[in-house]
């Protein structure tokens, strides 16, 4: 493989396939601003290269594609009011939008941990491959944040209330559930991914999306039954409400291991984040396109920097690592509508000048 290496992103070629590898394995390939910009440049370069038929995105190391954004850096930026967090979100969301509208087949190998910003790098792509090692999640309510990177567009378009369950609980899901949730398309064994990269690289320069699908299907396998699909009727019934309080009440009225796990997860999340997330999901369900959702998410990001739960959640998760955040306020009843309303102030300047995109359906 011919390569053109940078520090945290490795860019190269394998035949007709452009290769982008995230290269922070010790940090689970968590995204930094330079990485976002390097990926954006690589995609621009590959789009203009007539010898490149497709792009493959993968993670270095044995643990996963990407665990999300570098939340320690976001924490430090917010505390210092440096503006770096805002710049990161702007550039990251523009990258998510570019991936969704990319001119060539975009193949994401979602092997291992694929969370938060890693979902943004993969689930907007045209060809999304999971493996038996995939652990996918949008865990943001556990750090006083909310699912972003266009998740408020993707999750409402999962079957029934599957996306609502994912967003509020923050729990990870396996390959079959990712496919069920319309966040992935194909299942390939982890050991066969190098064969898949070579097979895609051998395709001609004018290879189509259908050609990519055929190459993946040749190595594809049927994953184990989806846990979320098996509990679909229950999820749809319990998470159909438009207030978190009603969802919690519904959970309290049910029994069983799945409900207990769900109820326990929701109880641990930031009350403010839960209410914000549900409001964002319902707004995303009625949105016209991904760009509209990303604009709304950016506005909420700017306000999240003034939210104490954001700093407390990150402190508990990665600074002190005590896993015991003290949410403020601590109870759902103490989070008023006016508090959530402030997160819907539009960002200035806006993320996009106009919303004239084609919207791929996940």
Short mmCIF file of C-alpha atoms in Angstrom, two decimals:
data_model
loop_
_atom_site.label_atom_id
_atom_site.label_comp_id
_atom_site.label_asym_id
_atom_site.label_seq_id
_atom_site.Cartn_x
_atom_site.Cartn_y
_atom_site.Cartn_z
CA UNK A 1 0.00 0.00 0.00
CA UNK A 2 1.38 3.39 -0.99
CA UNK A 3 0.99 5.77 1.93
CA UNK A 4 1.16 9.46 2.75
CA UNK A 5 1.39 9.53 6.54
CA UNK A 6 0.53 12.29 8.96
CA UNK A 7 0.69 12.06 12.74
CA UNK A 8 -2.85 11.21 13.88
CA UNK A 9 -4.35 10.38 10.47
CA UNK A 10 -2.72 8.01 7.98
CA UNK A 11 -3.74 8.60 4.38
CA UNK A 12 -2.84 6.22 1.59
CA UNK A 13 -4.04 4.08 -1.30
CA UNK A 14 -4.81 0.42 -1.88
CA UNK A 15 -5.40 0.11 -5.61
CA UNK A 16 -8.44 2.17 -6.51
CA UNK A 17 -9.40 2.69 -2.86
CA UNK A 18 -8.36 5.74 -0.91
CA UNK A 19 -7.57 4.77 2.70
CA UNK A 20 -8.02 6.95 5.79
CA UNK A 21 -6.84 5.44 9.09
CA UNK A 22 -7.38 7.08 12.46
CA UNK A 23 -4.09 6.79 14.32
CA UNK A 24 -4.57 7.46 18.03
CA UNK A 25 -4.96 3.85 19.22
CA UNK A 26 -3.96 4.59 22.83
CA UNK A 27 -6.82 7.14 22.97
CA UNK A 28 -9.25 4.81 21.17
CA UNK A 29 -8.74 7.01 18.10
CA UNK A 30 -10.71 9.84 19.72
CA UNK A 31 -10.99 12.83 17.42
CA UNK A 32 -9.02 16.04 17.69
CA UNK A 33 -9.41 19.17 15.58
CA UNK A 34 -6.27 18.39 13.50
CA UNK A 35 -7.69 14.92 12.80
CA UNK A 36 -11.02 16.33 11.64
CA UNK A 37 -9.23 18.73 9.33
CA UNK A 38 -6.90 16.02 8.00
CA UNK A 39 -9.86 13.74 7.22
CA UNK A 40 -11.65 16.59 5.48
CA UNK A 41 -8.60 17.34 3.33
CA UNK A 42 -8.13 13.68 2.48
CA UNK A 43 -11.75 13.37 1.38
CA UNK A 44 -11.42 16.48 -0.78
CA UNK A 45 -8.25 15.13 -2.36
CA UNK A 46 -9.75 11.70 -3.04
CA UNK A 47 -12.89 13.25 -4.52
CA UNK A 48 -10.75 15.09 -7.04
CA UNK A 49 -8.54 12.08 -7.87
CA UNK A 50 -9.86 10.22 -10.91
CA UNK A 51 -7.81 7.15 -9.96
CA UNK A 52 -9.76 6.77 -6.70
CA UNK A 53 -13.07 4.93 -6.96
CA UNK A 54 -13.94 4.76 -3.27
CA UNK A 55 -12.76 5.72 0.20
CA UNK A 56 -12.31 3.36 3.16
CA UNK A 57 -12.17 4.70 6.72
CA UNK A 58 -10.83 2.54 9.56
CA UNK A 59 -9.15 2.77 12.95
CA UNK A 60 -5.64 1.76 13.95
CA UNK A 61 -5.10 -0.58 16.89
CA UNK A 62 -7.13 -3.48 18.19
CA UNK A 63 -9.86 -1.66 20.08
CA UNK A 64 -12.04 0.23 17.66
CA UNK A 65 -12.73 2.73 14.92
CA UNK A 66 -13.24 5.79 17.14
CA UNK A 67 -14.52 6.36 20.68
CA UNK A 68 -15.72 9.89 19.87
CA UNK A 69 -14.38 13.38 20.25
CA UNK A 70 -11.55 14.13 22.66
CA UNK A 71 -13.78 15.16 25.56
CA UNK A 72 -10.86 16.08 27.78
CA UNK A 73 -9.84 18.70 25.21
CA UNK A 74 -13.43 19.97 25.02
CA UNK A 75 -13.51 20.20 28.82
CA UNK A 76 -10.28 22.19 28.91
CA UNK A 77 -11.40 24.51 26.13
CA UNK A 78 -14.73 25.19 27.79
CA UNK A 79 -13.13 25.93 31.12
CA UNK A 80 -10.60 28.26 29.51
CA UNK A 81 -13.19 29.82 27.17
CA UNK A 82 -10.62 29.42 24.41
CA UNK A 83 -13.09 28.86 21.58
CA UNK A 84 -11.38 25.63 20.53
CA UNK A 85 -14.43 23.53 21.41
CA UNK A 86 -16.66 25.66 19.20
CA UNK A 87 -14.18 25.43 16.33
CA UNK A 88 -13.97 21.66 16.76
CA UNK A 89 -17.74 21.21 16.64
CA UNK A 90 -18.11 23.47 13.61
CA UNK A 91 -15.47 21.59 11.65
CA UNK A 92 -16.66 18.17 12.82
CA UNK A 93 -20.29 18.82 11.88
CA UNK A 94 -19.27 20.12 8.46
CA UNK A 95 -17.28 16.89 8.00
CA UNK A 96 -20.33 14.80 8.99
CA UNK A 97 -22.35 16.67 6.37
CA UNK A 98 -19.63 16.15 3.75
CA UNK A 99 -19.58 12.41 4.45
CA UNK A 100 -23.35 12.14 4.01
CA UNK A 101 -23.10 13.89 0.66
CA UNK A 102 -19.81 12.45 -0.55
CA UNK A 103 -19.44 12.01 -4.28
CA UNK A 104 -17.84 8.55 -4.14
CA UNK A 105 -18.63 5.35 -2.20
CA UNK A 106 -17.58 5.87 1.41
CA UNK A 107 -16.87 2.62 3.27
CA UNK A 108 -16.65 2.76 7.07
CA UNK A 109 -15.20 -0.23 8.90
CA UNK A 110 -16.91 -0.06 12.30
CA UNK A 111 -14.76 -2.72 13.95
CA UNK A 112 -14.69 -2.56 17.76
CA UNK A 113 -15.66 0.59 19.66
CA UNK A 114 -17.60 3.05 17.50
CA UNK A 115 -19.13 5.75 19.66
CA UNK A 116 -20.11 9.40 19.54
CA UNK A 117 -17.96 11.09 16.92
CA UNK A 118 -17.05 7.65 15.60
CA UNK A 119 -20.70 7.17 14.70
CA UNK A 120 -20.57 10.52 12.92
CA UNK A 121 -17.60 9.32 10.86
CA UNK A 122 -19.31 6.06 9.90
CA UNK A 123 -23.10 6.08 10.04
CA UNK A 124 -23.42 8.92 7.51
CA UNK A 125 -21.42 6.92 4.96
CA UNK A 126 -22.82 5.03 2.00
CA UNK A 127 -21.39 1.60 2.99
CA UNK A 128 -21.21 0.83 6.71
CA UNK A 129 -19.60 -2.42 7.83
CA UNK A 130 -19.85 -3.86 11.34
CA UNK A 131 -18.14 -6.92 12.80
CA UNK A 132 -18.63 -9.34 15.69
CA UNK A 133 -16.46 -6.93 17.73
CA UNK A 134 -18.57 -3.81 17.10
CA UNK A 135 -19.77 -1.93 20.19
CA UNK A 136 -21.70 1.10 18.99
CA UNK A 137 -23.20 3.78 21.24
CA UNK A 138 -24.20 7.38 21.62
CA UNK A 139 -23.33 7.68 25.34
CA UNK A 140 -23.51 11.47 25.67
CA UNK A 141 -26.28 11.70 28.29
CA UNK A 142 -23.80 10.08 30.68
CA UNK A 143 -21.42 13.03 30.46
CA UNK A 144 -23.95 15.85 30.65
CA UNK A 145 -24.06 16.26 26.87
CA UNK A 146 -26.43 15.09 24.10
CA UNK A 147 -26.09 12.94 20.95
CA UNK A 148 -24.62 15.16 18.23
CA UNK A 149 -22.70 14.59 14.93
CA UNK A 150 -26.06 14.40 13.17
CA UNK A 151 -27.43 11.76 15.54
CA UNK A 152 -30.60 13.82 15.91
CA UNK A 153 -31.16 13.12 12.21
CA UNK A 154 -30.11 9.45 12.27
CA UNK A 155 -31.68 8.18 15.48
CA UNK A 156 -35.25 9.37 14.81
CA UNK A 157 -35.08 7.39 11.56
CA UNK A 158 -34.29 4.10 13.27
CA UNK A 159 -37.28 1.72 13.51
CA UNK A 160 -39.91 2.84 16.00
CA UNK A 161 -38.36 4.27 19.16
CA UNK A 162 -35.07 2.37 18.84
CA UNK A 163 -33.17 5.63 18.43
CA UNK A 164 -34.86 7.14 21.47
CA UNK A 165 -33.81 4.12 23.55
CA UNK A 166 -30.22 4.46 22.31
CA UNK A 167 -30.04 8.19 22.96
CA UNK A 168 -31.54 8.23 26.44
CA UNK A 169 -29.83 5.11 27.82
CA UNK A 170 -26.46 5.65 26.13
CA UNK A 171 -25.99 1.87 26.20
CA UNK A 172 -23.83 0.17 23.60
CA UNK A 173 -25.23 -2.17 20.98
CA UNK A 174 -23.76 -4.96 18.88
CA UNK A 175 -23.52 -5.45 15.13
CA UNK A 176 -27.00 -6.85 14.57
CA UNK A 177 -28.58 -4.01 16.53
CA UNK A 178 -26.58 -1.43 14.58
CA UNK A 179 -27.98 -2.87 11.34
CA UNK A 180 -31.47 -2.98 12.83
CA UNK A 181 -31.14 0.69 13.83
CA UNK A 182 -30.18 1.68 10.25
CA UNK A 183 -26.73 2.76 11.44
CA UNK A 184 -24.94 0.00 9.52
CA UNK A 185 -25.52 -2.12 6.42
CA UNK A 186 -23.25 -5.19 6.37
CA UNK A 187 -21.67 -7.67 8.75
CA UNK A 188 -18.17 -8.98 7.99
CA UNK A 189 -15.90 -10.92 10.33
CA UNK A 190 -13.14 -8.80 11.81
CA UNK A 191 -10.52 -11.25 10.54
CA UNK A 192 -11.78 -10.71 6.97
CA UNK A 193 -11.53 -6.92 6.91
CA UNK A 194 -8.07 -6.91 5.32
CA UNK A 195 -9.45 -9.16 2.56
CA UNK A 196 -12.31 -6.71 2.11
CA UNK A 197 -9.96 -3.74 1.79
CA UNK A 198 -7.96 -5.61 -0.85
CA UNK A 199 -11.13 -6.64 -2.71
CA UNK A 200 -12.40 -3.07 -2.84
CA UNK A 201 -8.97 -1.87 -3.91
CA UNK A 202 -8.99 -4.28 -6.84
CA UNK A 203 -12.18 -2.77 -8.25
CA UNK A 204 -11.84 -0.59 -11.36
CA UNK A 205 -11.53 3.18 -11.14
CA UNK A 206 -15.14 3.58 -12.22
CA UNK A 207 -16.50 1.15 -9.63
CA UNK A 208 -20.01 1.95 -8.46
CA UNK A 209 -21.76 1.65 -5.14
CA UNK A 210 -23.27 -1.61 -6.39
CA UNK A 211 -19.77 -2.95 -7.07
CA UNK A 212 -18.77 -2.08 -3.50
CA UNK A 213 -21.88 -3.84 -2.18
CA UNK A 214 -21.00 -6.96 -4.15
CA UNK A 215 -17.45 -6.98 -2.78
CA UNK A 216 -18.75 -6.67 0.76
CA UNK A 217 -21.47 -9.29 0.22
CA UNK A 218 -18.85 -11.81 -0.94
CA UNK A 219 -17.36 -11.72 2.56
CA UNK A 220 -20.53 -10.92 4.46
CA UNK A 221 -22.17 -13.00 7.16
CA UNK A 222 -25.53 -12.90 8.90
CA UNK A 223 -25.04 -11.57 12.45
CA UNK A 224 -26.69 -12.91 15.57
CA UNK A 225 -30.33 -11.88 16.17
CA UNK A 226 -30.78 -8.25 17.21
CA UNK A 227 -31.60 -7.71 20.88
CA UNK A 228 -33.32 -4.39 20.15
CA UNK A 229 -35.46 -5.93 17.42
CA UNK A 230 -36.53 -8.66 19.83
CA UNK A 231 -37.62 -5.97 22.29
CA UNK A 232 -39.00 -3.64 19.64
CA UNK A 233 -42.62 -3.68 20.72
CA UNK A 234 -41.63 -2.95 24.31
CA UNK A 235 -39.24 -0.15 23.32
CA UNK A 236 -41.84 1.45 21.07
CA UNK A 237 -44.45 1.39 23.81
CA UNK A 238 -42.22 2.68 26.61
CA UNK A 239 -40.37 5.38 24.67
CA UNK A 240 -43.22 6.80 22.60
CA UNK A 241 -43.83 9.69 24.99
CA UNK A 242 -42.67 13.26 24.48
CA UNK A 243 -41.54 13.85 28.07
CA UNK A 244 -38.84 12.01 29.96
CA UNK A 245 -41.07 11.85 33.02
CA UNK A 246 -43.66 9.83 31.09
CA UNK A 247 -40.97 7.49 29.80
CA UNK A 248 -39.62 6.96 33.32
CA UNK A 249 -43.14 6.29 34.63
CA UNK A 250 -43.70 3.76 31.85
CA UNK A 251 -40.43 2.02 32.70
CA UNK A 252 -41.45 1.81 36.34
CA UNK A 253 -44.62 -0.05 35.38
CA UNK A 254 -42.77 -2.84 33.53
CA UNK A 255 -40.64 -5.77 34.67
CA UNK A 256 -37.94 -7.97 33.21
CA UNK A 257 -34.18 -7.89 32.73
CA UNK A 258 -34.24 -5.67 29.65
CA UNK A 259 -36.48 -3.11 31.34
CA UNK A 260 -34.37 -3.20 34.51
CA UNK A 261 -31.18 -2.55 32.55
CA UNK A 262 -32.89 0.27 30.66
CA UNK A 263 -34.38 1.83 33.78
CA UNK A 264 -31.04 1.71 35.63
CA UNK A 265 -29.22 3.34 32.71
CA UNK A 266 -31.69 6.20 32.39
CA UNK A 267 -31.59 6.81 36.15
CA UNK A 268 -27.83 7.41 36.00
CA UNK A 269 -27.93 10.03 33.23
CA UNK A 270 -27.96 13.80 33.59
CA UNK A 271 -31.58 14.94 33.99
CA UNK A 272 -30.86 18.05 31.92
CA UNK A 273 -29.25 15.96 29.19
CA UNK A 274 -32.18 13.56 29.12
CA UNK A 275 -34.70 16.34 28.61
CA UNK A 276 -32.55 18.13 26.06
CA UNK A 277 -31.90 14.92 24.15
CA UNK A 278 -35.56 13.95 23.90
CA UNK A 279 -36.51 17.43 22.71
CA UNK A 280 -33.71 17.33 20.11
CA UNK A 281 -34.79 13.91 18.87
CA UNK A 282 -38.38 14.98 18.45
CA UNK A 283 -37.24 18.11 16.58
CA UNK A 284 -34.99 15.95 14.42
CA UNK A 285 -37.89 13.69 13.55
CA UNK A 286 -39.68 16.66 12.00
CA UNK A 287 -36.62 18.14 10.30
CA UNK A 288 -36.24 18.34 6.54
CA UNK A 289 -32.61 17.27 6.29
CA UNK A 290 -29.34 16.54 8.05
CA UNK A 291 -28.11 20.12 7.72
CA UNK A 292 -31.07 21.41 9.69
CA UNK A 293 -30.28 18.97 12.50
CA UNK A 294 -26.59 19.84 12.53
CA UNK A 295 -27.44 23.54 12.74
CA UNK A 296 -29.65 22.86 15.74
CA UNK A 297 -27.01 20.69 17.35
CA UNK A 298 -24.37 23.39 16.98
CA UNK A 299 -26.61 25.91 18.71
CA UNK A 300 -27.05 23.46 21.59
CA UNK A 301 -23.29 22.87 21.73
CA UNK A 302 -22.65 26.57 22.26
CA UNK A 303 -25.07 26.54 25.18
CA UNK A 304 -23.73 23.28 26.62
CA UNK A 305 -20.48 25.09 27.39
CA UNK A 306 -22.44 27.01 30.03
CA UNK A 307 -24.05 23.91 31.50
CA UNK A 308 -22.48 22.58 34.75
CA UNK A 309 -23.41 18.98 33.96
CA UNK A 310 -21.12 19.01 30.91
CA UNK A 311 -18.07 19.68 33.09
CA UNK A 312 -19.23 17.44 35.92
CA UNK A 313 -19.90 14.54 33.57
CA UNK A 314 -16.49 14.77 31.92
CA UNK A 315 -14.81 15.22 35.30
CA UNK A 316 -16.38 12.02 36.59
CA UNK A 317 -15.65 10.09 33.38
CA UNK A 318 -12.09 11.07 32.40
CA UNK A 319 -10.62 13.64 34.82
CA UNK A 320 -11.12 12.13 38.28
CA UNK A 321 -12.60 8.89 36.90
CA UNK A 322 -14.78 8.32 39.96
CA UNK A 323 -17.81 7.50 37.74
CA UNK A 324 -20.00 9.32 40.24
CA UNK A 325 -21.22 12.61 38.73
CA UNK A 326 -23.27 14.97 40.89
CA UNK A 327 -25.84 16.30 38.43
CA UNK A 328 -27.23 19.80 38.86
CA UNK A 329 -30.17 19.78 39.05
CA UNK A 330 -30.31 16.22 40.32
CA UNK A 331 -33.95 15.44 39.52
CA UNK A 332 -36.04 15.63 36.36
CA UNK A 333 -38.69 17.73 38.10
CA UNK A 334 -36.08 20.43 38.72
CA UNK A 335 -35.24 20.82 35.02
CA UNK A 336 -37.66 23.43 33.70
CA UNK A 337 -38.75 23.95 30.11
CA UNK A 338 -37.16 27.40 30.06
CA UNK A 339 -33.79 25.80 30.79
CA UNK A 340 -34.12 23.50 27.78
CA UNK A 341 -35.44 26.32 25.59
CA UNK A 342 -32.08 28.10 25.86
CA UNK A 343 -30.35 25.23 24.07
CA UNK A 344 -32.40 25.99 20.96
CA UNK A 345 -30.91 29.44 20.37
CA UNK A 346 -29.48 29.28 16.82
CA UNK A 347 -25.73 29.43 16.42
CA UNK A 348 -24.25 32.58 14.92
CA UNK A 349 -22.85 32.49 12.36
CA UNK A 350 -24.84 29.50 11.06
CA UNK A 351 -23.05 26.30 10.13
CA UNK A 352 -24.29 26.29 6.54
CA UNK A 353 -25.26 29.14 4.26
CA UNK A 354 -28.06 27.15 2.69
CA UNK A 355 -29.60 23.69 2.88
CA UNK A 356 -29.57 22.65 -0.74
CA UNK A 357 -28.15 19.19 -0.14
CA UNK A 358 -29.29 15.83 -1.36
CA UNK A 359 -30.28 13.80 1.67
CA UNK A 360 -29.32 10.11 1.65
CA UNK A 361 -31.79 8.10 3.67
CA UNK A 362 -30.10 6.05 6.40
#
